[in-house]
PDB file of C-alpha atoms and ligand atoms in Angstrom:
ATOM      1  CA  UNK A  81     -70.082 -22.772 -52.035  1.00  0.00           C
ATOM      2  CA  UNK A  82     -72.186 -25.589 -50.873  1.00  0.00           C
ATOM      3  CA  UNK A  83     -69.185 -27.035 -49.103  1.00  0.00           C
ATOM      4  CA  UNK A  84     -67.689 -24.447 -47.292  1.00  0.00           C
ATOM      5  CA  UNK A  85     -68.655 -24.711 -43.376  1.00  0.00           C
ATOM      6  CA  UNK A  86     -69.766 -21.299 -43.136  1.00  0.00           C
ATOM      7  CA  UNK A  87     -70.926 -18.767 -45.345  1.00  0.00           C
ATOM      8  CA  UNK A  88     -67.722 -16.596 -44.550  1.00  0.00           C
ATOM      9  CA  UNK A  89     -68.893 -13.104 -46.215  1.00  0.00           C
ATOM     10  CA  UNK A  90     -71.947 -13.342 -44.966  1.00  0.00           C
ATOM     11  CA  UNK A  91     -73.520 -14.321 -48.396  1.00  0.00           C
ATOM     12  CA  UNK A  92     -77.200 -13.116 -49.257  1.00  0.00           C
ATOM     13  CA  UNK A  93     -79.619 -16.084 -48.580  1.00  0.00           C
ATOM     14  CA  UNK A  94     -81.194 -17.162 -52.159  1.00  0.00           C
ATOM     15  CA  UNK A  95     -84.292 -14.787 -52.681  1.00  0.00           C
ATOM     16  CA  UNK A  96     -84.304 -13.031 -50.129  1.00  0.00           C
ATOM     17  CA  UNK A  97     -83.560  -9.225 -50.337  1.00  0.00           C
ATOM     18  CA  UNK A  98     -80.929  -7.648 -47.568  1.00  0.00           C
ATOM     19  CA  UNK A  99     -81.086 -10.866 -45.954  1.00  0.00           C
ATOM     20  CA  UNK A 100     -77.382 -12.693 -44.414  1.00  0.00           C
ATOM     21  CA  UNK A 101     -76.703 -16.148 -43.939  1.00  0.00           C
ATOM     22  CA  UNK A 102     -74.339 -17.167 -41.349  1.00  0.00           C
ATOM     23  CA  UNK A 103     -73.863 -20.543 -39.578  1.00  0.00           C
ATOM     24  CA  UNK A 104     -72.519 -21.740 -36.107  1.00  0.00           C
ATOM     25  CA  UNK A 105     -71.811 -24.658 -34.334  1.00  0.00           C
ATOM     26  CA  UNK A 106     -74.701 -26.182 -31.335  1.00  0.00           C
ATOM     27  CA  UNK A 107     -74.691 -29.034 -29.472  1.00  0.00           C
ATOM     28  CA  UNK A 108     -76.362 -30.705 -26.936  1.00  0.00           C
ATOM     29  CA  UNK A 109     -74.140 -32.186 -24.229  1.00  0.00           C
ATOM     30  CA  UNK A 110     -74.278 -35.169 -22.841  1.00  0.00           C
ATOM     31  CA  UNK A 111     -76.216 -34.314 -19.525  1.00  0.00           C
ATOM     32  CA  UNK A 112     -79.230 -32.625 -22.068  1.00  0.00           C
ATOM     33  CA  UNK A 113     -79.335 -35.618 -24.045  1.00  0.00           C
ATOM     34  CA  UNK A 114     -79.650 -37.799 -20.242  1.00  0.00           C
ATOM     35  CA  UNK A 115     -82.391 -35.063 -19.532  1.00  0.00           C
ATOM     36  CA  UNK A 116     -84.116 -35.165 -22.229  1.00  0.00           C
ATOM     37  CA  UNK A 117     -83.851 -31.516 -23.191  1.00  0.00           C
ATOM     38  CA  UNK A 118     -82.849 -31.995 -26.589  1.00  0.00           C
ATOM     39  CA  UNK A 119     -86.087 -31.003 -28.484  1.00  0.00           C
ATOM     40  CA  UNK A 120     -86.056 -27.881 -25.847  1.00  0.00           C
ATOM     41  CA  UNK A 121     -82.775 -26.406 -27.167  1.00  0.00           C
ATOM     42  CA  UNK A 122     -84.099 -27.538 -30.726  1.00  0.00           C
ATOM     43  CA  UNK A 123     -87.329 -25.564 -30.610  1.00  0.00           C
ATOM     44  CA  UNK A 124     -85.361 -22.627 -29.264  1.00  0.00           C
ATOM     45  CA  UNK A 125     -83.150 -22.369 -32.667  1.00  0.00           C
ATOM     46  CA  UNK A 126     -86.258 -23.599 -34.755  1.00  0.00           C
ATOM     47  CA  UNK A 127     -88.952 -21.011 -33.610  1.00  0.00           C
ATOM     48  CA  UNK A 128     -86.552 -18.380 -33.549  1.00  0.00           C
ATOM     49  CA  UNK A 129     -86.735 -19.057 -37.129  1.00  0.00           C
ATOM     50  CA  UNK A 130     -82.941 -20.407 -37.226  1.00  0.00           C
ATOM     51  CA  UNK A 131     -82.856 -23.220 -39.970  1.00  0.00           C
ATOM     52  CA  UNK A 132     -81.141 -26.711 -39.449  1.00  0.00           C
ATOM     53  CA  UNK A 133     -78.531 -27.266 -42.009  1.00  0.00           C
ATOM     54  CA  UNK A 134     -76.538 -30.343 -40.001  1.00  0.00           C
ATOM     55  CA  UNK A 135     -77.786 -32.938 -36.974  1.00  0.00           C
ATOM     56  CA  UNK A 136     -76.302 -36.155 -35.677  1.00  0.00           C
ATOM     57  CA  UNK A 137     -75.582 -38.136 -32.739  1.00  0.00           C
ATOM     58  CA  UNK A 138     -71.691 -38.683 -31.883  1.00  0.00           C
ATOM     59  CA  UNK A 139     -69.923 -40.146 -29.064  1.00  0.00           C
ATOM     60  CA  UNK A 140     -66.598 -38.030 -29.966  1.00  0.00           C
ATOM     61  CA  UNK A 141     -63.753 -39.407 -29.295  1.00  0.00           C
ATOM     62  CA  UNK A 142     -61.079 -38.404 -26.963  1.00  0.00           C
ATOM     63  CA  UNK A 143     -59.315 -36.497 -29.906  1.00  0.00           C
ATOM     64  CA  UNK A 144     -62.108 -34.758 -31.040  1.00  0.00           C
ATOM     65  CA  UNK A 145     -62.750 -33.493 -27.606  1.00  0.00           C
ATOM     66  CA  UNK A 146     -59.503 -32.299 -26.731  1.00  0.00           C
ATOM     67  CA  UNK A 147     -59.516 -30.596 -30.186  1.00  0.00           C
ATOM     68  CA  UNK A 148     -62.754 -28.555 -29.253  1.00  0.00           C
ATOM     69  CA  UNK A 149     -61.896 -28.016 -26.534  1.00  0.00           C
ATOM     70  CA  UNK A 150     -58.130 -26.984 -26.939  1.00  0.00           C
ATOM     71  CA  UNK A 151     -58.111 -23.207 -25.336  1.00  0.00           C
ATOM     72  CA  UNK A 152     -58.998 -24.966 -22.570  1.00  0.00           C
ATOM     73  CA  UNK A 153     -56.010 -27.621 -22.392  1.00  0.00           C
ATOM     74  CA  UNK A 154     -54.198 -25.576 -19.387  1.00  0.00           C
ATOM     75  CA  UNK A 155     -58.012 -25.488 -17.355  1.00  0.00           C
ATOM     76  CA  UNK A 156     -58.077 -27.959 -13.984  1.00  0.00           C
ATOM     77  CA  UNK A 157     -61.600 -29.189 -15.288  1.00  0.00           C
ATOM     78  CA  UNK A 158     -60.147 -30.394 -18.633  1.00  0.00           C
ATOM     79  CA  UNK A 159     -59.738 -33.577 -18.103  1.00  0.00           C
ATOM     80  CA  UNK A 160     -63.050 -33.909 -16.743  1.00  0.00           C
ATOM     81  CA  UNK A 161     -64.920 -32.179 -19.217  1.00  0.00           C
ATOM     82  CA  UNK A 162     -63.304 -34.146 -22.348  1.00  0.00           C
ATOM     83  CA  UNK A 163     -63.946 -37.286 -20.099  1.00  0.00           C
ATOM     84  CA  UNK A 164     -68.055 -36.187 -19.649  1.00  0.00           C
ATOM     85  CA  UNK A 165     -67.975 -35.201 -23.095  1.00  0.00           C
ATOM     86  CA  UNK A 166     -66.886 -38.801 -24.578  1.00  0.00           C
ATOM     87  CA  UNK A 167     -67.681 -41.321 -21.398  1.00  0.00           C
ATOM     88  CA  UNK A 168     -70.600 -42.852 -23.671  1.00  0.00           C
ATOM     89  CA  UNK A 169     -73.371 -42.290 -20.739  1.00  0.00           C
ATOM     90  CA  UNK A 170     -75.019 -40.478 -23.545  1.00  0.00           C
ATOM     91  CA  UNK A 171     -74.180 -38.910 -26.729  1.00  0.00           C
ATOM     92  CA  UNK A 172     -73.407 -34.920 -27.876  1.00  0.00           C
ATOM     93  CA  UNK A 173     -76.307 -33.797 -30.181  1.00  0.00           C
ATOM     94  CA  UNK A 174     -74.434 -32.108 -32.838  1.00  0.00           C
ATOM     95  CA  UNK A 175     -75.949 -29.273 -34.787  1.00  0.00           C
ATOM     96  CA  UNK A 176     -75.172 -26.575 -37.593  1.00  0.00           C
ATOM     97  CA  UNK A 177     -77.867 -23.291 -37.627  1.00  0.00           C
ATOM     98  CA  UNK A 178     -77.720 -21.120 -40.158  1.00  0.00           C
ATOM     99  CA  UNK A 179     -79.623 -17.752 -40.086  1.00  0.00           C
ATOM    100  CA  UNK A 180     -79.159 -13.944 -39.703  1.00  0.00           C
ATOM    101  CA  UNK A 181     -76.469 -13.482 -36.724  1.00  0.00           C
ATOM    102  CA  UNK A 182     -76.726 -16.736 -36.058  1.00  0.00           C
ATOM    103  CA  UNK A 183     -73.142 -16.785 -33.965  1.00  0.00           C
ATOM    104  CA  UNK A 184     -73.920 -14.430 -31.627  1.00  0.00           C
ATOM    105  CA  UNK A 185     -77.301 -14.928 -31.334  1.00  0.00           C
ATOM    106  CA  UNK A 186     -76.454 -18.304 -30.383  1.00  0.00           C
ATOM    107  CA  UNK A 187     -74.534 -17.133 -27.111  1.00  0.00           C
ATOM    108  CA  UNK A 188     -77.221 -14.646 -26.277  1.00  0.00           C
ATOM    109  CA  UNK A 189     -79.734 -17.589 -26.810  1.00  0.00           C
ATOM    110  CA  UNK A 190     -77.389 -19.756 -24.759  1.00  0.00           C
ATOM    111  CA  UNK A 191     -76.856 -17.428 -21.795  1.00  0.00           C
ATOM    112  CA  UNK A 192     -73.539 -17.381 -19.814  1.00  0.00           C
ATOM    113  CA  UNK A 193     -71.341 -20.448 -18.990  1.00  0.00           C
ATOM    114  CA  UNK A 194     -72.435 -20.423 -15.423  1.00  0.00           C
ATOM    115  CA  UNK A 195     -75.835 -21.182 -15.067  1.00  0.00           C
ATOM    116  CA  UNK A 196     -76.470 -18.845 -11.926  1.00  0.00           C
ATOM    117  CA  UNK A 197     -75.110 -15.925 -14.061  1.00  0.00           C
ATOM    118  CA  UNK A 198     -77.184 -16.810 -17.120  1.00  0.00           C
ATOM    119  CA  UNK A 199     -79.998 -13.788 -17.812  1.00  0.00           C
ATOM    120  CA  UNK A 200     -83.860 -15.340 -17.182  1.00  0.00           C
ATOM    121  CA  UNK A 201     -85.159 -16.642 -20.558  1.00  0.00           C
ATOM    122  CA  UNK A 202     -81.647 -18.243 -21.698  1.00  0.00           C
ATOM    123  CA  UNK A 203     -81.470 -22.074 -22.231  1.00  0.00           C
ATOM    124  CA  UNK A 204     -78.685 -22.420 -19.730  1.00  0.00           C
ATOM    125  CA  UNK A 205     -80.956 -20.234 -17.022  1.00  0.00           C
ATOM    126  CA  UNK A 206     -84.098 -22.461 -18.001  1.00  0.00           C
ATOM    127  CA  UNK A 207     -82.774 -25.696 -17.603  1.00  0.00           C
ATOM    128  CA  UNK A 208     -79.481 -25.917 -15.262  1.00  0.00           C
ATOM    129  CA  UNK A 209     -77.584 -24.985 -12.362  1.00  0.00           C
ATOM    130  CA  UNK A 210     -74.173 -25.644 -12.532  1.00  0.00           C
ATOM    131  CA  UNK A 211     -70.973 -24.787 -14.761  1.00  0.00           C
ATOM    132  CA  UNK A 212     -69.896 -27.940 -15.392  1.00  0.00           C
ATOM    133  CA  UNK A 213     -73.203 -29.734 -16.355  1.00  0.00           C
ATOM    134  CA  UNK A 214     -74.495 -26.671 -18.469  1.00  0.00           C
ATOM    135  CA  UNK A 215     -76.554 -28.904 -20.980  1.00  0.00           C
ATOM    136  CA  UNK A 216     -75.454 -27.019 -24.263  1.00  0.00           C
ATOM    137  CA  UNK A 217     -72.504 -25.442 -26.476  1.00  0.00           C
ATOM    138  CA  UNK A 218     -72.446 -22.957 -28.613  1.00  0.00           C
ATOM    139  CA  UNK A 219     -69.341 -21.199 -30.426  1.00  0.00           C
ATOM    140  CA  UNK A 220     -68.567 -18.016 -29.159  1.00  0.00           C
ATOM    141  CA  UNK A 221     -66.725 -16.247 -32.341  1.00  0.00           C
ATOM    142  CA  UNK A 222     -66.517 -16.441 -36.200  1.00  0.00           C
ATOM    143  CA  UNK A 223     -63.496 -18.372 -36.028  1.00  0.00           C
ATOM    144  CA  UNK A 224     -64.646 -20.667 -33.591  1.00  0.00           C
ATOM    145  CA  UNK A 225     -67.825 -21.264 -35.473  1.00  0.00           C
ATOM    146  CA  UNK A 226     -65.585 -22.269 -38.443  1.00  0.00           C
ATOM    147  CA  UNK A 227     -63.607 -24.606 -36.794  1.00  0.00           C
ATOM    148  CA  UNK A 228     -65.936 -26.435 -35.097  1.00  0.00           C
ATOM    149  CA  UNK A 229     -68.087 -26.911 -37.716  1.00  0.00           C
ATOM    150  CA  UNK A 230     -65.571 -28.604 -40.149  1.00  0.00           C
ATOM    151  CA  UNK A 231     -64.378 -30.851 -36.989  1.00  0.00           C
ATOM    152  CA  UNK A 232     -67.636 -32.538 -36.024  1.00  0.00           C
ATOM    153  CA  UNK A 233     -69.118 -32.134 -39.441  1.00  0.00           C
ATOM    154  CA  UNK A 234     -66.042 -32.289 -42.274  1.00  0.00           C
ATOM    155  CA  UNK A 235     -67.407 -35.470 -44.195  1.00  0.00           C
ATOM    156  CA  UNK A 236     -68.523 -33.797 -47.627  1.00  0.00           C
ATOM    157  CA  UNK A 237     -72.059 -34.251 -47.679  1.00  0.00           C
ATOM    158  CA  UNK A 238     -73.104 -33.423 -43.775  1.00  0.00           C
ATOM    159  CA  UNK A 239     -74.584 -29.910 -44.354  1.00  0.00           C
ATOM    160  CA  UNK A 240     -77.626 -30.248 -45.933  1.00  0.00           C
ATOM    161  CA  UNK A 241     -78.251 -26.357 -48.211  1.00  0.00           C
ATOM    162  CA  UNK A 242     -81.830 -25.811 -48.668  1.00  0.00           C
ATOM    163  CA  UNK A 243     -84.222 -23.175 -48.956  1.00  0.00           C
ATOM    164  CA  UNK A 244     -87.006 -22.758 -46.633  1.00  0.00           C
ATOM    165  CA  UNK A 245     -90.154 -22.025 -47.437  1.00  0.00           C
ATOM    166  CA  UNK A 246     -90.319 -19.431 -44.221  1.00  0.00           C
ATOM    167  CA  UNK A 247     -87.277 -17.167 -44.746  1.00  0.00           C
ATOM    168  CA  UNK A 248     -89.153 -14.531 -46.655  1.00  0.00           C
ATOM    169  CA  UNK A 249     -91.636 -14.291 -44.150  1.00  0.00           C
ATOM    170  CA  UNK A 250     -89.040 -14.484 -41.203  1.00  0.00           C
ATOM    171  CA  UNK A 251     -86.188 -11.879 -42.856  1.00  0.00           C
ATOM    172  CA  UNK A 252     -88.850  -9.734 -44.809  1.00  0.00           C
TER     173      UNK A 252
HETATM  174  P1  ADP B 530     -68.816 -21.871 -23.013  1.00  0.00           P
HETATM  175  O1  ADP B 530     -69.304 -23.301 -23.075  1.00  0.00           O
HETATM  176  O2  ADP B 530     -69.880 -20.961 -22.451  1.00  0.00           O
HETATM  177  O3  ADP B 530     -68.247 -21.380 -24.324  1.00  0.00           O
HETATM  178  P2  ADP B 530     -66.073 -22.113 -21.980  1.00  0.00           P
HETATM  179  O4  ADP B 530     -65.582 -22.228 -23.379  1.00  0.00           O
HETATM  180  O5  ADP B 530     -65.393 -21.154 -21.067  1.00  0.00           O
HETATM  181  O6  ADP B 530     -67.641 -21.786 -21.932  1.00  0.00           O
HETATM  182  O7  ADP B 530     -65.995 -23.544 -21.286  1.00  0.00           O
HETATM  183  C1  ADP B 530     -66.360 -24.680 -21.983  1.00  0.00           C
HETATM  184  C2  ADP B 530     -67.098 -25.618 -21.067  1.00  0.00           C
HETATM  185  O8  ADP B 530     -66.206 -26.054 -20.054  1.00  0.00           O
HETATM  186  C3  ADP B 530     -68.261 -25.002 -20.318  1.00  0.00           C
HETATM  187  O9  ADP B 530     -69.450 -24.948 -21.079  1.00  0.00           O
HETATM  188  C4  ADP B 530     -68.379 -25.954 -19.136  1.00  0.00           C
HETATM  189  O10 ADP B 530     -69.067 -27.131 -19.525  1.00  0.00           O
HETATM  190  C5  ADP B 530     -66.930 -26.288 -18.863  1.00  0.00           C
HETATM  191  N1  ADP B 530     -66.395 -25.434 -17.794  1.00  0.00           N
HETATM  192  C6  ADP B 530     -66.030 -24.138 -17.904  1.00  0.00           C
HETATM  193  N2  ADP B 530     -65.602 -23.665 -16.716  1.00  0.00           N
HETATM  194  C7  ADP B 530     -65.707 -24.692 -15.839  1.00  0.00           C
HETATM  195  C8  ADP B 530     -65.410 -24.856 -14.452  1.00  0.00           C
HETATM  196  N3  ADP B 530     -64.928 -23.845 -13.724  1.00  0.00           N
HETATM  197  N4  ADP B 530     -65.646 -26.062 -13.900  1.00  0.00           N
HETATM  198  C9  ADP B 530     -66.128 -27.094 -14.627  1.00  0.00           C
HETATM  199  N5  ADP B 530     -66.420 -27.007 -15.929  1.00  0.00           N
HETATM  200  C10 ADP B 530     -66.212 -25.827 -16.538  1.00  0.00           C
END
């Protein structure tokens, strides 16, 4: 289903034998777009051999924020967070992968929330310091994956399917 924001069962990718096809939910935050760090946390996904299947600018607006960030409503920080997130200083990179694991190799990519716990290597332990400037998101579940997805990117015609010319030589 071209549509559908995620491949829910894990549907084989077209040609490709034993091969799964999951997608989740990145985005650079406003303080990586200020630092210019976007193409960093692209290459990251792209060389992994993740492919892009969604990408746009967005200031979000207020609603949007609070929406993805809604298990966090009860949080001190929330107000400033949704405020950072849709202040206009610069705008969230929004991005769909899809690729083998994707989800969870997202977070592992990612590294933990605070910085000065994230493991050498990670994008958050490469490029920042602090919790609350962090430079990137990622969703942490299936479920999240799904909804965030269809909120930043629910207009029909957002996710691009395509093939790419590399998976057989990345999944086989
Ligand atoms: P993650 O982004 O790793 O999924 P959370 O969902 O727990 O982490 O938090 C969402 C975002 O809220 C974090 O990435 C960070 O930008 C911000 N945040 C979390 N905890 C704090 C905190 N203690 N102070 C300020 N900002 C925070």
């Amino acid at each position: 289903n071209a549509q559908s924001p995620i491949q829910a069962d894990s549907k084989p990718i077209a040609g490709v034998k034993g091969s799964f096809s999951e997608r989740t939910f990145i985005a650079v935050k406003p303080d990586g777009v200020q630092r210019g760090l976007v193409a960093k946390v692209i290459a990251r996904f792209e060389e992994r051999g993740y492919k892009l299947v969604g990408l746009k600018a967005i200031v979000p607006s207020k609603e949007l924020a609070e929406e993805h960030y809604g298990d966090l409503k009860s949080k001190p920080f929330f107000g400033g967070l949704v405020d950072y997130m849709t202040n206009g200083k610069a705008p969230v990179v929004a991005m769909v992968w899809e690729g083998k694991d994707v989800i969870r190799q997202g977070r592992v990519m990612i590294g933990a929330t605070n910085p000065l716990d994230a493991a050498p290597g990670t994008i958050r332990n490469s490029y920042c310091q602090v919790i609350g400037r962090n430079i990137v998101h990622g969703s942490d579940s299936f479920e999240s994956a799904e909804k965030e997805i269809s909120l930043w990117f629910g207009k029909a015609g957002e996710l691009i399917d395509w093939t790419s010319a590399n998976e057989q030589w990345i999944l086989s």
